[in-house]
Tab-separated table of C-alpha atoms in Angstrom:
chain	number	residue	atom	x	y	z
A	1	UNK	CA	212.976	193.353	-40.076
A	2	UNK	CA	211.961	190.217	-38.895
A	3	UNK	CA	215.659	189.393	-37.496
A	4	UNK	CA	215.463	192.551	-35.422
A	5	UNK	CA	211.755	191.701	-34.268
A	6	UNK	CA	213.048	188.145	-33.009
A	7	UNK	CA	216.123	189.817	-31.276
A	8	UNK	CA	214.334	192.695	-29.731
A	9	UNK	CA	211.594	189.977	-28.635
A	10	UNK	CA	214.197	187.941	-27.191
A	11	UNK	CA	215.630	190.881	-25.213
A	12	UNK	CA	212.439	191.955	-23.911
A	13	UNK	CA	211.721	188.598	-22.670
A	14	UNK	CA	214.828	188.229	-20.764
A	15	UNK	CA	214.246	191.645	-19.292
A	16	UNK	CA	210.677	190.721	-18.113
A	17	UNK	CA	212.240	187.424	-16.585
A	18	UNK	CA	214.963	189.628	-14.744
A	19	UNK	CA	212.607	192.267	-13.471
A	20	UNK	CA	210.231	189.610	-12.265
A	21	UNK	CA	212.712	187.994	-10.178
A	22	UNK	CA	215.557	190.750	-9.412
A	23	UNK	CA	213.000	193.379	-8.445
A	24	UNK	CA	210.914	190.798	-6.282
A	25	UNK	CA	209.992	192.879	-2.870
A	26	UNK	CA	211.589	191.719	0.367
A	27	UNK	CA	209.512	190.022	3.210
A	28	UNK	CA	207.831	192.453	5.451
A	29	UNK	CA	209.684	192.418	9.025
A	30	UNK	CA	207.716	192.092	11.994
A	31	UNK	CA	207.861	194.613	14.607
A	32	UNK	CA	209.646	194.209	17.896
A	33	UNK	CA	207.160	193.672	20.553
A	34	UNK	CA	207.651	195.716	23.744
A	35	UNK	CA	205.733	194.619	26.951
A	36	UNK	CA	204.618	197.087	29.532
A	37	UNK	CA	205.891	196.923	33.219
A	38	UNK	CA	203.340	195.664	35.283
A	39	UNK	CA	202.064	197.711	38.348
A	40	UNK	CA	203.141	195.802	41.682
A	41	UNK	CA	200.755	193.610	43.285
A	42	UNK	CA	199.610	195.255	46.330
A	43	UNK	CA	197.238	192.485	47.634
A	44	UNK	CA	199.380	192.125	51.194
A	45	UNK	CA	199.082	195.777	51.996
A	46	UNK	CA	195.390	195.871	51.458
A	47	UNK	CA	195.036	192.951	53.304
A	48	UNK	CA	197.292	194.283	56.345
A	49	UNK	CA	194.720	197.793	56.182
A	50	UNK	CA	191.630	195.566	56.478
A	51	UNK	CA	193.039	193.442	59.178
A	52	UNK	CA	194.119	196.668	61.074
A	53	UNK	CA	190.719	197.833	60.632
A	54	UNK	CA	188.779	194.878	62.048
A	55	UNK	CA	191.008	194.669	64.789
A	56	UNK	CA	190.620	198.612	65.870
A	57	UNK	CA	186.839	198.019	65.018
A	58	UNK	CA	186.549	195.236	67.599
A	59	UNK	CA	188.066	197.856	70.390
A	60	UNK	CA	185.794	200.726	69.636
A	61	UNK	CA	182.879	201.821	71.951
A	62	UNK	CA	180.653	204.192	70.288
A	63	UNK	CA	180.287	205.942	66.960
A	64	UNK	CA	182.901	208.606	67.530
A	65	UNK	CA	185.655	205.735	67.738
A	66	UNK	CA	184.344	203.829	64.810
A	67	UNK	CA	184.491	206.964	62.649
A	68	UNK	CA	187.972	207.429	63.785
A	69	UNK	CA	188.825	203.712	62.935
A	70	UNK	CA	186.963	204.303	59.621
A	71	UNK	CA	189.073	207.166	58.685
A	72	UNK	CA	192.362	205.582	59.377
A	73	UNK	CA	191.273	202.425	57.044
A	74	UNK	CA	190.333	204.862	54.481
A	75	UNK	CA	193.520	206.677	54.742
A	76	UNK	CA	195.663	203.599	54.427
A	77	UNK	CA	193.623	202.215	51.398
A	78	UNK	CA	193.923	205.942	49.704
A	79	UNK	CA	197.597	205.852	50.121
A	80	UNK	CA	197.927	202.294	48.636
A	81	UNK	CA	195.573	203.504	45.528
A	82	UNK	CA	197.896	206.798	45.565
A	83	UNK	CA	201.027	204.586	45.356
A	84	UNK	CA	199.453	202.318	42.685
A	85	UNK	CA	198.731	205.497	40.535
A	86	UNK	CA	201.787	207.036	40.940
A	87	UNK	CA	203.737	203.852	39.863
A	88	UNK	CA	201.407	203.570	36.787
A	89	UNK	CA	201.981	207.183	35.710
A	90	UNK	CA	205.670	207.219	36.230
A	91	UNK	CA	206.671	204.014	34.246
A	92	UNK	CA	207.918	203.929	30.784
A	93	UNK	CA	205.425	204.337	27.930
A	94	UNK	CA	205.755	201.757	25.547
A	95	UNK	CA	204.619	202.623	22.308
A	96	UNK	CA	201.776	200.393	20.640
A	97	UNK	CA	202.821	197.951	18.118
A	98	UNK	CA	203.416	198.813	14.471
A	99	UNK	CA	201.536	197.053	12.004
A	100	UNK	CA	203.658	194.802	9.175
A	101	UNK	CA	205.277	197.172	6.806
A	102	UNK	CA	205.114	195.861	3.269
A	103	UNK	CA	207.346	197.317	0.611
A	104	UNK	CA	205.859	198.577	-2.619
A	105	UNK	CA	206.287	196.100	-5.452
A	106	UNK	CA	207.851	197.973	-8.282
A	107	UNK	CA	207.650	194.745	-10.589
A	108	UNK	CA	204.247	195.735	-12.575
A	109	UNK	CA	205.117	199.247	-13.582
A	110	UNK	CA	208.556	197.936	-14.860
A	111	UNK	CA	206.612	195.325	-16.903
A	112	UNK	CA	204.200	197.683	-18.261
A	113	UNK	CA	207.240	199.722	-19.270
A	114	UNK	CA	208.576	196.750	-21.101
A	115	UNK	CA	204.981	196.318	-22.740
A	116	UNK	CA	205.329	199.815	-23.934
A	117	UNK	CA	208.676	199.371	-25.230
A	118	UNK	CA	207.393	196.065	-27.014
A	119	UNK	CA	204.601	197.867	-28.817
A	120	UNK	CA	207.367	200.509	-29.784
A	121	UNK	CA	209.264	197.998	-31.164
A	122	UNK	CA	206.627	196.261	-32.958
A	123	UNK	CA	205.173	199.431	-34.639
A	124	UNK	CA	208.686	200.390	-35.467
A	125	UNK	CA	209.766	197.057	-37.137
A	126	UNK	CA	206.279	196.520	-38.988
A	127	UNK	CA	206.342	196.424	-42.814
A	128	UNK	CA	204.912	199.488	-44.310
A	129	UNK	CA	202.315	199.182	-47.135
A	130	UNK	CA	201.698	202.391	-48.461
A	131	UNK	CA	198.380	202.107	-50.549
A	132	UNK	CA	197.229	205.191	-52.774
A	133	UNK	CA	193.923	204.967	-54.073
A	134	UNK	CA	193.367	207.191	-56.967
A	135	UNK	CA	189.196	208.085	-57.364
A	136	UNK	CA	189.609	207.566	-61.198
A	137	UNK	CA	191.022	204.073	-61.064
A	138	UNK	CA	190.626	202.485	-57.992
A	139	UNK	CA	190.948	198.934	-58.884
A	140	UNK	CA	194.347	199.513	-61.256
A	141	UNK	CA	196.210	201.128	-58.553
A	142	UNK	CA	196.193	198.376	-56.314
A	143	UNK	CA	197.007	195.744	-58.767
A	144	UNK	CA	193.408	194.034	-59.188
A	145	UNK	CA	191.568	193.360	-62.246
A	146	UNK	CA	188.286	194.660	-62.945
A	147	UNK	CA	185.268	192.625	-62.313
A	148	UNK	CA	183.548	191.540	-65.479
A	149	UNK	CA	180.211	193.002	-65.897
A	150	UNK	CA	177.301	190.546	-66.783
A	151	UNK	CA	175.771	191.156	-70.074
């Protein structure tokens, strides 16, 4: 039985080493990062609209003409804002970056399975002792000598 225990222990040790190195999880892969397109810079168009406003306001005479010039610049600036919004809404949407994906480590459950197999092997190969105690002669059944009683 001792030979069987040693062979079983060697096999379990080899299996544990193989499980530890062969079932190692792979390294996590970093997700591909995508950048979103930028909205076109409209500083030049805004500057042109404000320059036209200043030139037209300089030629105005009275409140009605100033109201018309204010309406023109408001229309120009709102057109720029609408173009920016349209460009921002029609561009391709980029999904947010995904977190790192770490694969599960299956080594611990496999090693626990080996532990169970090892315990079963130890229980199966352990020497059995059958001790039956009879109530009438407890010391003779085990092979012990009765204790001497003091006189």
